[in-house]
Amino acid sequence: MKMKLIMAASLLAATSLATVPQPSVAQDNEVRVGFMAGFPGGRGIYGRDQRDGFLLALDQLGGKLGGLPTKIIIGDTQHKPDVGRQVMSKFLKKDKVHFVAGITWSNVLAAVYKQALKNKTFLISTNAGWSGMDGKHCNPYFFRSSWNNDATPEAMGKLFQAELDNVYLLSANYQAGKDMLTGFLRHYKGKIAGRTLYKLGNSDWAAELTKIRAAKPGAIFAFAPGGMGLSLLKQFNASGLNKTMKLYTVFAVDWMMLKAYGKAAIGNIHTSFWDADSNSPANVRFKRDYANKYKRPASMFAVQGYDAALLINLGIRGASGNLKDHDSIRAAMRTASIDSPRGGFIYNNNHSPIQNYYKREVVADADGNPKIVTRGTVFRGHKDAYHKLCKMQW
Amino acid sequence: MKLNRIKVWLLVTVSGLLLVTPPIALVLDEPFYLTVIGRIMIFAIAALSLDLILGFGGMISLGHAAYLGIGAYAVGILSFYGINNAWLQLPVAIFGSAIVAFIIGIICLRTSGIYFIMITLAMTQLLYFLGISLETYGGDDGLPIDRSIFFEAFDLGDETNLYYLIFAFLVIITLFSWRLINSRFGVVIRGAQENEMRMHAIGFSTFRYKLLAFTIAGSMCGLSGFLYANLNEFVTPEYMHWFRSGEIMIMVLVGGMGTLFGPLFGAAAYLLFEEIISGWTEHWMVIFGPLLVLLVLFAKKGLWGFLPDRDQNDA
Amino acid sequence: MTLFLEQLLNGMQFGVFLFLVSAGLTLVLGIMNVVNLAHGSLYMLGAYFAATFYAWTGSLWIAFFLMVPSSLLIGIIVEVVTLRRLYSRDHMDQVLVTFGLILFFNEGVKLIWGAEAQYMPIPESLSDPTQIFDIPYPTYRLVIIGVGLLVAAVLYILISRTKTGMLIRAGASNGPMIRALGVNIRLLYTIIFGMGAFLAGLAGLMAGPILSVESGMGEEMLILAFVVIVIGGIGSIRGALVASILVGVFDVVGRSYLPDLLLRVVPSDIAETAGPALASMLIYLLMILVLFFRPEGLFPAGGR
């Protein structure tokens, strides 16, 4: 009984604690950034890397963005759009942040963007590549440090057009999966041996691989993010198909996942905006500091988070620290020359990066472990396909 | 259902607080709390509807979030075609989810016990996959929508108006449930939970009554879906994920199963606690999971159940 | 034609794998009458253990022999600490407690192992495909079929031919009675739950080399296992086996042929979307169909 009372009391206490509004201590010379992403489960790895990249940049800047004392508030969207709304609402109305950064998934971005923009708060997507934001919903308050969903598969399509013929398309039966095929087919005009849209969360690929074998394609292009990519590659190798064709993927293989893939990743070819091999000082420093701080290799997602912090930093500097001067902040962000690990990039009219895309291949290193090497540049200064739908000009 | 003095006072206080929250939030410049409490009240409706079949009727449905989704999609799909008239959207949301609940009920209520739990779970997964594949309506990306319109003068775009709308529906649904539970129908439902055989013996077809209760609960949850779509200005299949059914069930338990007012307190405790604890650490689920286990093991009566059943001086 | 046969084989193989996942769960559900949503977590933990032991020793066999006691232990701990208190409670409590366990385990593995998926390869000796007639078939998948059928056989013998099995059957049909006869039903339940946990762990181990070993991997399998058990009849090993293969074949054949089939019947733009969507819902539709005609599943276990 005592136990019950204590528990009830603590629950009630927690309840009332939350309901009583705490006076927000808003200092004028402090910059507040809300960082939101999904953290639970296996999918939380993307949110973690974006956040850690962001915080690394903040470290390197001495804990200050634009020279101002900085407060970072982290919010967990739990991968759910409606929880994202709640987090955004807290950032805007309670924490009264000046910038919101983060967001892993397109559907969360689609759910929350209006709130931030209505409130005239800068929103920087560090991952979600929803095309809406690059096209008709583009906005003076929205920037991205990532990519448009279509761009990475577009690079793959171009690669195929130049090098291969007769492709089998394998993608997930949901919006992003279809965007991937749209992007791919924008530049690939060759023969298609077949296509399959698998169900989200698929883990057994026997049926698909059997179909692929029967269709006898020259190569496979697959969109299989996260765990789905891992199981696809493993089963692709076990099926023996790897002896007759190559598997090209987008968003399946990156540095942080390599250990889990092991040998199964070797031979995989993918495209990415990040040339992880690059010897540019910015890249070398980024990779070294990230590995030192977090004891694991950096990923493209970490690059995206990292650059978002640098972007905010330059924006505030451009306004000489005046957080109310949105026009100067925006002007500085538009023309920011970010010292990014990915190399230089500039912003298009829709605030989406004009950047390079690289062909990368997984090869065995001296010990037989997988490593990713860059095999050349597919796109130089690539503009996403939606920027013409964006009315914004500057 | 009789209420003692403490409970009456508590209810009056809480209703009063809910009523004056908007002006206070406005004065304090903390509009965030309108969203938070609005969300709590919406989930209170959903949890109350689940409590009707679960707490009173003994039907353990692990697929209740499906109707939250159906109600939301009723708003979403109509809004997609430019129909923002709430007088049309609301009936579609309520009757749409009633029809779906009716069909699901026909299939699921043929079973009982563990079968019932699992088949309701599978049903909601079915609808979840359906939602994902509705490409026209955004599929997995979801569907941004505009808020519904009841009257031109009553703009739901204003957070205060939306808040009062939600509050009004909460009151209506609670009163409706009160009447329902104390009606002959409610008596049969409760009787069927306690002793189904006896209810059969005295001539009640419990299947029909249960199906009706299941359908009513579904439509009530559909109403909360209507409100939730409006609050979020967004519709997504995620509303129907079975984890959310589990969350609604937790709210019922935390508040007190088989009580009329428990779900409101359960929804508040659950959502606020989640809000606070997720700010502490990325790994908050590690604390949250065991806490839930403890709650079920040792505090089954829920928050409302902790209140004394009768006045001290009654005895 | 060979293509169809190969897909049938794929379906059977997937079915046997589903049997591995659901066998333990159907025992716990049927005999102990306990809803255990955390079965998927036990499956996940089995995979994590196996991956860890594999990383330490480099041998799948040693990993297996270390995984067995670990899974048993986790199962017993879960039973003693939480579930034991729930036998007399209603299903609702069991649902919520095991739901809490899912949240705990999913995040717990991330705390211990990190958010990355775990590395677990197919053993070298099994990594090349085997030729069956003219089909190159992944050897490891044949091993899964073998292990699954072996488990089915062992469970069948254990339950129908041994004294423990007799007690298990008796406990399933009338718990209070065998308690009155002086059987330690508490111990019996602990043993059954441990066995369920071991079977879940074994499924996790077998899944490790071909699936992604990561937090949350259990939930998808859990739902499939539920579908299997409901179709097969709760508590019936035979039902679980038949239903697993039915579901496996339905799923695989459905998703390989339905989209193309639909393409011939309806306009292509509708078929493009509806085909895969319908295929992903097929097993649920199968379940609804079965339950409509047989609410207790195909093989209702006796006495309930």
JSON list of N, CA and C in Angstrom, two decimals, chain A residues 39 41-42 45 48 173 197 199 201 203-204 206-208 210-211 213-214 227 230-231 234-235 238-240 243 256 259-260 262 296, chain C residues 3 6-7 10 107 110 115-117 119-120 122 128-129 136 138 141 208-212 214-215 220-221 252 255-256 260 276-277 280:
[
{"chain": "A", "resi": 39, "resn": "PHE", "atom": "N", "xyz": [14.93, 9.42, -31.97]},
{"chain": "A", "resi": 39, "resn": "PHE", "atom": "CA", "xyz": [16.05, 8.70, -31.35]},
{"chain": "A", "resi": 39, "resn": "PHE", "atom": "C", "xyz": [15.78, 7.23, -31.00]},
{"chain": "A", "resi": 41, "resn": "GLY", "atom": "N", "xyz": [14.95, 3.19, -30.98]},
{"chain": "A", "resi": 41, "resn": "GLY", "atom": "CA", "xyz": [15.06, 2.06, -31.90]},
{"chain": "A", "resi": 41, "resn": "GLY", "atom": "C", "xyz": [16.26, 2.12, -32.82]},
{"chain": "A", "resi": 42, "resn": "GLY", "atom": "N", "xyz": [16.34, 1.15, -33.71]},
{"chain": "A", "resi": 42, "resn": "GLY", "atom": "CA", "xyz": [17.45, 1.07, -34.66]},
{"chain": "A", "resi": 42, "resn": "GLY", "atom": "C", "xyz": [17.50, 2.28, -35.57]},
{"chain": "A", "resi": 45, "resn": "ILE", "atom": "N", "xyz": [19.61, 5.82, -35.10]},
{"chain": "A", "resi": 45, "resn": "ILE", "atom": "CA", "xyz": [21.01, 6.04, -35.44]},
{"chain": "A", "resi": 45, "resn": "ILE", "atom": "C", "xyz": [21.19, 7.29, -36.33]},
{"chain": "A", "resi": 48, "resn": "ARG", "atom": "N", "xyz": [20.84, 10.34, -34.11]},
{"chain": "A", "resi": 48, "resn": "ARG", "atom": "CA", "xyz": [22.02, 10.45, -33.26]},
{"chain": "A", "resi": 48, "resn": "ARG", "atom": "C", "xyz": [23.19, 11.07, -34.02]},
{"chain": "A", "resi": 173, "resn": "ASN", "atom": "N", "xyz": [7.52, 0.34, -51.24]},
{"chain": "A", "resi": 173, "resn": "ASN", "atom": "CA", "xyz": [6.21, 0.82, -51.63]},
{"chain": "A", "resi": 173, "resn": "ASN", "atom": "C", "xyz": [5.72, 1.91, -50.69]},
{"chain": "A", "resi": 197, "resn": "LEU", "atom": "N", "xyz": [8.16, -3.26, -56.07]},
{"chain": "A", "resi": 197, "resn": "LEU", "atom": "CA", "xyz": [8.00, -2.38, -54.91]},
{"chain": "A", "resi": 197, "resn": "LEU", "atom": "C", "xyz": [7.72, -3.27, -53.71]},
{"chain": "A", "resi": 199, "resn": "LYS", "atom": "N", "xyz": [7.32, -4.20, -49.53]},
{"chain": "A", "resi": 199, "resn": "LYS", "atom": "CA", "xyz": [6.61, -3.54, -48.44]},
{"chain": "A", "resi": 199, "resn": "LYS", "atom": "C", "xyz": [7.60, -3.00, -47.40]},
{"chain": "A", "resi": 201, "resn": "GLY", "atom": "N", "xyz": [9.62, -2.22, -44.30]},
{"chain": "A", "resi": 201, "resn": "GLY", "atom": "CA", "xyz": [9.99, -3.09, -43.19]},
{"chain": "A", "resi": 201, "resn": "GLY", "atom": "C", "xyz": [10.26, -4.51, -43.62]},
{"chain": "A", "resi": 203, "resn": "SER", "atom": "N", "xyz": [12.03, -7.89, -44.61]},
{"chain": "A", "resi": 203, "resn": "SER", "atom": "CA", "xyz": [13.32, -8.41, -44.14]},
{"chain": "A", "resi": 203, "resn": "SER", "atom": "C", "xyz": [13.71, -9.70, -44.86]},
{"chain": "A", "resi": 204, "resn": "ASP", "atom": "N", "xyz": [12.75, -10.40, -45.43]},
{"chain": "A", "resi": 204, "resn": "ASP", "atom": "CA", "xyz": [13.08, -11.61, -46.15]},
{"chain": "A", "resi": 204, "resn": "ASP", "atom": "C", "xyz": [13.02, -11.32, -47.65]},
{"chain": "A", "resi": 206, "resn": "ALA", "atom": "N", "xyz": [14.01, -13.42, -50.22]},
{"chain": "A", "resi": 206, "resn": "ALA", "atom": "CA", "xyz": [14.14, -14.58, -51.10]},
{"chain": "A", "resi": 206, "resn": "ALA", "atom": "C", "xyz": [13.28, -14.43, -52.35]},
{"chain": "A", "resi": 207, "resn": "ALA", "atom": "N", "xyz": [12.01, -14.01, -52.16]},
{"chain": "A", "resi": 207, "resn": "ALA", "atom": "CA", "xyz": [11.10, -13.92, -53.30]},
{"chain": "A", "resi": 207, "resn": "ALA", "atom": "C", "xyz": [11.61, -12.91, -54.32]},
{"chain": "A", "resi": 208, "resn": "GLU", "atom": "N", "xyz": [12.08, -11.76, -53.83]},
{"chain": "A", "resi": 208, "resn": "GLU", "atom": "CA", "xyz": [12.54, -10.70, -54.73]},
{"chain": "A", "resi": 208, "resn": "GLU", "atom": "C", "xyz": [13.80, -11.15, -55.48]},
{"chain": "A", "resi": 210, "resn": "THR", "atom": "N", "xyz": [14.76, -14.16, -56.16]},
{"chain": "A", "resi": 210, "resn": "THR", "atom": "CA", "xyz": [14.42, -15.18, -57.15]},
{"chain": "A", "resi": 210, "resn": "THR", "atom": "C", "xyz": [13.88, -14.53, -58.42]},
{"chain": "A", "resi": 211, "resn": "LYS", "atom": "N", "xyz": [13.01, -13.54, -58.23]},
{"chain": "A", "resi": 211, "resn": "LYS", "atom": "CA", "xyz": [12.48, -12.83, -59.39]},
{"chain": "A", "resi": 211, "resn": "LYS", "atom": "C", "xyz": [13.59, -12.14, -60.18]},
{"chain": "A", "resi": 213, "resn": "ARG", "atom": "N", "xyz": [16.75, -12.97, -60.31]},
{"chain": "A", "resi": 213, "resn": "ARG", "atom": "CA", "xyz": [17.57, -13.94, -61.03]},
{"chain": "A", "resi": 213, "resn": "ARG", "atom": "C", "xyz": [16.90, -14.33, -62.34]},
{"chain": "A", "resi": 214, "resn": "ALA", "atom": "N", "xyz": [15.58, -14.53, -62.28]},
{"chain": "A", "resi": 214, "resn": "ALA", "atom": "CA", "xyz": [14.85, -14.95, -63.48]},
{"chain": "A", "resi": 214, "resn": "ALA", "atom": "C", "xyz": [14.81, -13.84, -64.53]},
{"chain": "A", "resi": 227, "resn": "GLY", "atom": "N", "xyz": [18.03, -1.06, -41.73]},
{"chain": "A", "resi": 227, "resn": "GLY", "atom": "CA", "xyz": [18.11, -2.51, -41.55]},
{"chain": "A", "resi": 227, "resn": "GLY", "atom": "C", "xyz": [17.70, -3.29, -42.78]},
{"chain": "A", "resi": 230, "resn": "LEU", "atom": "N", "xyz": [20.69, -3.69, -44.93]},
{"chain": "A", "resi": 230, "resn": "LEU", "atom": "CA", "xyz": [21.62, -4.66, -44.37]},
{"chain": "A", "resi": 230, "resn": "LEU", "atom": "C", "xyz": [21.18, -6.08, -44.70]},
{"chain": "A", "resi": 231, "resn": "SER", "atom": "N", "xyz": [19.88, -6.38, -44.49]},
{"chain": "A", "resi": 231, "resn": "SER", "atom": "CA", "xyz": [19.44, -7.74, -44.76]},
{"chain": "A", "resi": 231, "resn": "SER", "atom": "C", "xyz": [19.46, -8.03, -46.26]},
{"chain": "A", "resi": 234, "resn": "LYS", "atom": "N", "xyz": [23.08, -8.86, -47.27]},
{"chain": "A", "resi": 234, "resn": "LYS", "atom": "CA", "xyz": [23.48, -10.17, -46.77]},
{"chain": "A", "resi": 234, "resn": "LYS", "atom": "C", "xyz": [22.87, -11.28, -47.62]},
{"chain": "A", "resi": 235, "resn": "GLN", "atom": "N", "xyz": [21.58, -11.15, -47.88]},
{"chain": "A", "resi": 235, "resn": "GLN", "atom": "CA", "xyz": [20.90, -12.22, -48.61]},
{"chain": "A", "resi": 235, "resn": "GLN", "atom": "C", "xyz": [21.27, -12.22, -50.08]},
{"chain": "A", "resi": 238, "resn": "ALA", "atom": "N", "xyz": [24.38, -14.23, -50.14]},
{"chain": "A", "resi": 238, "resn": "ALA", "atom": "CA", "xyz": [24.16, -15.65, -49.88]},
{"chain": "A", "resi": 238, "resn": "ALA", "atom": "C", "xyz": [23.51, -16.34, -51.06]},
{"chain": "A", "resi": 239, "resn": "SER", "atom": "N", "xyz": [22.77, -15.56, -51.87]},
{"chain": "A", "resi": 239, "resn": "SER", "atom": "CA", "xyz": [22.05, -16.18, -52.98]},
{"chain": "A", "resi": 239, "resn": "SER", "atom": "C", "xyz": [22.98, -16.50, -54.15]},
{"chain": "A", "resi": 240, "resn": "GLY", "atom": "N", "xyz": [24.20, -16.00, -54.09]},
{"chain": "A", "resi": 240, "resn": "GLY", "atom": "CA", "xyz": [25.13, -16.24, -55.19]},
{"chain": "A", "resi": 240, "resn": "GLY", "atom": "C", "xyz": [24.93, -15.28, -56.35]},
{"chain": "A", "resi": 243, "resn": "LYS", "atom": "N", "xyz": [27.76, -13.06, -57.80]},
{"chain": "A", "resi": 243, "resn": "LYS", "atom": "CA", "xyz": [28.78, -13.52, -58.74]},
{"chain": "A", "resi": 243, "resn": "LYS", "atom": "C", "xyz": [28.45, -13.12, -60.17]},
{"chain": "A", "resi": 256, "resn": "MET", "atom": "N", "xyz": [28.94, 4.54, -40.77]},
{"chain": "A", "resi": 256, "resn": "MET", "atom": "CA", "xyz": [28.54, 4.07, -39.44]},
{"chain": "A", "resi": 256, "resn": "MET", "atom": "C", "xyz": [27.98, 2.67, -39.46]},
{"chain": "A", "resi": 259, "resn": "LYS", "atom": "N", "xyz": [30.55, -1.66, -40.12]},
{"chain": "A", "resi": 259, "resn": "LYS", "atom": "CA", "xyz": [30.95, -2.75, -39.24]},
{"chain": "A", "resi": 259, "resn": "LYS", "atom": "C", "xyz": [29.89, -3.85, -39.23]},
{"chain": "A", "resi": 260, "resn": "ALA", "atom": "N", "xyz": [28.63, -3.43, -39.21]},
{"chain": "A", "resi": 260, "resn": "ALA", "atom": "CA", "xyz": [27.55, -4.41, -39.19]},
{"chain": "A", "resi": 260, "resn": "ALA", "atom": "C", "xyz": [27.48, -5.19, -40.50]},
{"chain": "A", "resi": 262, "resn": "GLY", "atom": "N", "xyz": [30.07, -5.85, -42.54]},
{"chain": "A", "resi": 262, "resn": "GLY", "atom": "CA", "xyz": [31.21, -6.74, -42.72]},
{"chain": "A", "resi": 262, "resn": "GLY", "atom": "C", "xyz": [31.46, -6.98, -44.21]},
{"chain": "A", "resi": 296, "resn": "ARG", "atom": "N", "xyz": [33.64, 6.57, -32.81]},
{"chain": "A", "resi": 296, "resn": "ARG", "atom": "CA", "xyz": [33.12, 5.82, -33.95]},
{"chain": "A", "resi": 296, "resn": "ARG", "atom": "C", "xyz": [33.30, 6.68, -35.19]},
{"chain": "C", "resi": 3, "resn": "LEU", "atom": "N", "xyz": [10.49, -21.57, -61.86]},
{"chain": "C", "resi": 3, "resn": "LEU", "atom": "CA", "xyz": [10.45, -20.31, -61.11]},
{"chain": "C", "resi": 3, "resn": "LEU", "atom": "C", "xyz": [9.39, -20.41, -60.02]},
{"chain": "C", "resi": 6, "resn": "GLU", "atom": "N", "xyz": [10.59, -22.61, -57.26]},
{"chain": "C", "resi": 6, "resn": "GLU", "atom": "CA", "xyz": [11.58, -21.93, -56.43]},
{"chain": "C", "resi": 6, "resn": "GLU", "atom": "C", "xyz": [10.88, -20.97, -55.46]},
{"chain": "C", "resi": 7, "resn": "GLN", "atom": "N", "xyz": [9.86, -20.29, -55.95]},
{"chain": "C", "resi": 7, "resn": "GLN", "atom": "CA", "xyz": [9.12, -19.39, -55.05]},
{"chain": "C", "resi": 7, "resn": "GLN", "atom": "C", "xyz": [8.39, -20.18, -53.96]},
{"chain": "C", "resi": 10, "resn": "ASN", "atom": "N", "xyz": [10.91, -20.90, -51.48]},
{"chain": "C", "resi": 10, "resn": "ASN", "atom": "CA", "xyz": [11.15, -19.69, -50.70]},
{"chain": "C", "resi": 10, "resn": "ASN", "atom": "C", "xyz": [10.07, -19.51, -49.64]},
{"chain": "C", "resi": 107, "resn": "GLU", "atom": "N", "xyz": [15.40, -0.25, -25.96]},
{"chain": "C", "resi": 107, "resn": "GLU", "atom": "CA", "xyz": [16.33, 0.83, -25.65]},
{"chain": "C", "resi": 107, "resn": "GLU", "atom": "C", "xyz": [17.54, 0.28, -24.90]},
{"chain": "C", "resi": 110, "resn": "LYS", "atom": "N", "xyz": [20.37, -0.80, -26.98]},
{"chain": "C", "resi": 110, "resn": "LYS", "atom": "CA", "xyz": [21.11, 0.34, -27.51]},
{"chain": "C", "resi": 110, "resn": "LYS", "atom": "C", "xyz": [22.09, 0.89, -26.49]},
{"chain": "C", "resi": 115, "resn": "ALA", "atom": "N", "xyz": [23.76, 2.01, -30.98]},
{"chain": "C", "resi": 115, "resn": "ALA", "atom": "CA", "xyz": [22.61, 2.06, -31.88]},
{"chain": "C", "resi": 115, "resn": "ALA", "atom": "C", "xyz": [22.86, 1.33, -33.19]},
{"chain": "C", "resi": 116, "resn": "GLU", "atom": "N", "xyz": [24.11, 1.05, -33.51]},
{"chain": "C", "resi": 116, "resn": "GLU", "atom": "CA", "xyz": [24.41, 0.39, -34.78]},
{"chain": "C", "resi": 116, "resn": "GLU", "atom": "C", "xyz": [23.90, -1.04, -34.77]},
{"chain": "C", "resi": 117, "resn": "ALA", "atom": "N", "xyz": [23.59, -1.52, -35.98]},
{"chain": "C", "resi": 117, "resn": "ALA", "atom": "CA", "xyz": [23.25, -2.92, -36.13]},
{"chain": "C", "resi": 117, "resn": "ALA", "atom": "C", "xyz": [24.49, -3.74, -35.80]},
{"chain": "C", "resi": 119, "resn": "TYR", "atom": "N", "xyz": [27.14, -6.99, -36.13]},
{"chain": "C", "resi": 119, "resn": "TYR", "atom": "CA", "xyz": [27.72, -7.75, -37.22]},
{"chain": "C", "resi": 119, "resn": "TYR", "atom": "C", "xyz": [27.54, -9.24, -36.97]},
{"chain": "C", "resi": 120, "resn": "MET", "atom": "N", "xyz": [26.99, -9.93, -37.93]},
{"chain": "C", "resi": 120, "resn": "MET", "atom": "CA", "xyz": [26.90, -11.39, -37.83]},
{"chain": "C", "resi": 120, "resn": "MET", "atom": "C", "xyz": [26.82, -11.98, -39.24]},
{"chain": "C", "resi": 122, "resn": "ILE", "atom": "N", "xyz": [27.21, -14.99, -42.37]},
{"chain": "C", "resi": 122, "resn": "ILE", "atom": "CA", "xyz": [26.94, -16.40, -42.61]},
{"chain": "C", "resi": 122, "resn": "ILE", "atom": "C", "xyz": [28.27, -17.15, -42.50]},
{"chain": "C", "resi": 128, "resn": "ASP", "atom": "N", "xyz": [28.20, -20.45, -49.73]},
{"chain": "C", "resi": 128, "resn": "ASP", "atom": "CA", "xyz": [27.97, -20.64, -51.16]},
{"chain": "C", "resi": 128, "resn": "ASP", "atom": "C", "xyz": [26.65, -21.35, -51.39]},
{"chain": "C", "resi": 129, "resn": "PRO", "atom": "N", "xyz": [25.96, -21.00, -52.47]},
{"chain": "C", "resi": 129, "resn": "PRO", "atom": "CA", "xyz": [24.68, -21.64, -52.73]},
{"chain": "C", "resi": 129, "resn": "PRO", "atom": "C", "xyz": [24.83, -23.13, -53.09]},
{"chain": "C", "resi": 136, "resn": "PRO", "atom": "N", "xyz": [20.31, -22.54, -58.07]},
{"chain": "C", "resi": 136, "resn": "PRO", "atom": "CA", "xyz": [21.29, -22.32, -56.99]},
{"chain": "C", "resi": 136, "resn": "PRO", "atom": "C", "xyz": [20.53, -21.78, -55.78]},
{"chain": "C", "resi": 138, "resn": "PRO", "atom": "N", "xyz": [20.43, -20.72, -51.66]},
{"chain": "C", "resi": 138, "resn": "PRO", "atom": "CA", "xyz": [21.33, -20.36, -50.56]},
{"chain": "C", "resi": 138, "resn": "PRO", "atom": "C", "xyz": [21.39, -21.50, -49.53]},
{"chain": "C", "resi": 141, "resn": "ARG", "atom": "N", "xyz": [19.81, -21.03, -46.11]},
{"chain": "C", "resi": 141, "resn": "ARG", "atom": "CA", "xyz": [18.35, -21.15, -46.01]},
{"chain": "C", "resi": 141, "resn": "ARG", "atom": "C", "xyz": [17.93, -22.60, -45.86]},
{"chain": "C", "resi": 208, "resn": "GLY", "atom": "N", "xyz": [20.13, -13.96, -37.38]},
{"chain": "C", "resi": 208, "resn": "GLY", "atom": "CA", "xyz": [21.27, -13.05, -37.35]},
{"chain": "C", "resi": 208, "resn": "GLY", "atom": "C", "xyz": [22.04, -12.94, -38.65]},
{"chain": "C", "resi": 209, "resn": "PRO", "atom": "N", "xyz": [22.47, -14.05, -39.23]},
{"chain": "C", "resi": 209, "resn": "PRO", "atom": "CA", "xyz": [23.30, -13.95, -40.42]},
{"chain": "C", "resi": 209, "resn": "PRO", "atom": "C", "xyz": [22.61, -13.42, -41.66]},
{"chain": "C", "resi": 210, "resn": "ILE", "atom": "N", "xyz": [21.28, -13.49, -41.73]},
{"chain": "C", "resi": 210, "resn": "ILE", "atom": "CA", "xyz": [20.64, -12.99, -42.96]},
{"chain": "C", "resi": 210, "resn": "ILE", "atom": "C", "xyz": [19.78, -11.76, -42.73]},
{"chain": "C", "resi": 211, "resn": "LEU", "atom": "N", "xyz": [19.50, -11.43, -41.48]},
{"chain": "C", "resi": 211, "resn": "LEU", "atom": "CA", "xyz": [18.72, -10.21, -41.23]},
{"chain": "C", "resi": 211, "resn": "LEU", "atom": "C", "xyz": [19.59, -9.18, -40.53]},
{"chain": "C", "resi": 212, "resn": "SER", "atom": "N", "xyz": [18.98, -8.05, -40.25]},
{"chain": "C", "resi": 212, "resn": "SER", "atom": "CA", "xyz": [19.70, -6.98, -39.58]},
{"chain": "C", "resi": 212, "resn": "SER", "atom": "C", "xyz": [19.48, -7.12, -38.07]},
{"chain": "C", "resi": 214, "resn": "GLU", "atom": "N", "xyz": [19.26, -5.54, -34.98]},
{"chain": "C", "resi": 214, "resn": "GLU", "atom": "CA", "xyz": [19.19, -4.18, -34.48]},
{"chain": "C", "resi": 214, "resn": "GLU", "atom": "C", "xyz": [18.00, -4.02, -33.55]},
{"chain": "C", "resi": 215, "resn": "SER", "atom": "N", "xyz": [18.01, -2.95, -32.81]},
{"chain": "C", "resi": 215, "resn": "SER", "atom": "CA", "xyz": [16.92, -2.66, -31.87]},
{"chain": "C", "resi": 215, "resn": "SER", "atom": "C", "xyz": [15.60, -2.54, -32.63]},
{"chain": "C", "resi": 220, "resn": "GLU", "atom": "N", "xyz": [8.31, -6.71, -35.79]},
{"chain": "C", "resi": 220, "resn": "GLU", "atom": "CA", "xyz": [7.73, -7.16, -37.05]},
{"chain": "C", "resi": 220, "resn": "GLU", "atom": "C", "xyz": [7.47, -8.66, -37.01]},
{"chain": "C", "resi": 221, "resn": "MET", "atom": "N", "xyz": [8.45, -9.39, -36.46]},
{"chain": "C", "resi": 221, "resn": "MET", "atom": "CA", "xyz": [8.31, -10.83, -36.35]},
{"chain": "C", "resi": 221, "resn": "MET", "atom": "C", "xyz": [7.21, -11.19, -35.37]},
{"chain": "C", "resi": 252, "resn": "VAL", "atom": "N", "xyz": [4.95, -15.17, -49.76]},
{"chain": "C", "resi": 252, "resn": "VAL", "atom": "CA", "xyz": [5.97, -15.14, -50.82]},
{"chain": "C", "resi": 252, "resn": "VAL", "atom": "C", "xyz": [5.32, -15.22, -52.20]},
{"chain": "C", "resi": 255, "resn": "ARG", "atom": "N", "xyz": [3.42, -11.95, -52.94]},
{"chain": "C", "resi": 255, "resn": "ARG", "atom": "CA", "xyz": [4.17, -10.76, -53.34]},
{"chain": "C", "resi": 255, "resn": "ARG", "atom": "C", "xyz": [4.98, -10.96, -54.60]},
{"chain": "C", "resi": 256, "resn": "SER", "atom": "N", "xyz": [5.19, -12.22, -55.00]},
{"chain": "C", "resi": 256, "resn": "SER", "atom": "CA", "xyz": [5.90, -12.38, -56.28]},
{"chain": "C", "resi": 256, "resn": "SER", "atom": "C", "xyz": [4.96, -12.35, -57.47]},
{"chain": "C", "resi": 260, "resn": "ASP", "atom": "N", "xyz": [2.03, -8.55, -60.66]},
{"chain": "C", "resi": 260, "resn": "ASP", "atom": "CA", "xyz": [2.01, -8.81, -62.11]},
{"chain": "C", "resi": 260, "resn": "ASP", "atom": "C", "xyz": [0.63, -9.25, -62.56]},
{"chain": "C", "resi": 276, "resn": "PRO", "atom": "N", "xyz": [1.39, -4.17, -54.82]},
{"chain": "C", "resi": 276, "resn": "PRO", "atom": "CA", "xyz": [2.25, -4.37, -53.65]},
{"chain": "C", "resi": 276, "resn": "PRO", "atom": "C", "xyz": [1.50, -4.13, -52.33]},
{"chain": "C", "resi": 277, "resn": "ALA", "atom": "N", "xyz": [0.55, -3.19, -52.37]},
{"chain": "C", "resi": 277, "resn": "ALA", "atom": "CA", "xyz": [-0.21, -2.91, -51.14]},
{"chain": "C", "resi": 277, "resn": "ALA", "atom": "C", "xyz": [-1.03, -4.13, -50.75]},
{"chain": "C", "resi": 280, "resn": "SER", "atom": "N", "xyz": [1.07, -6.91, -49.37]},
{"chain": "C", "resi": 280, "resn": "SER", "atom": "CA", "xyz": [1.53, -6.76, -47.99]},
{"chain": "C", "resi": 280, "resn": "SER", "atom": "C", "xyz": [0.40, -7.01, -47.00]}
]
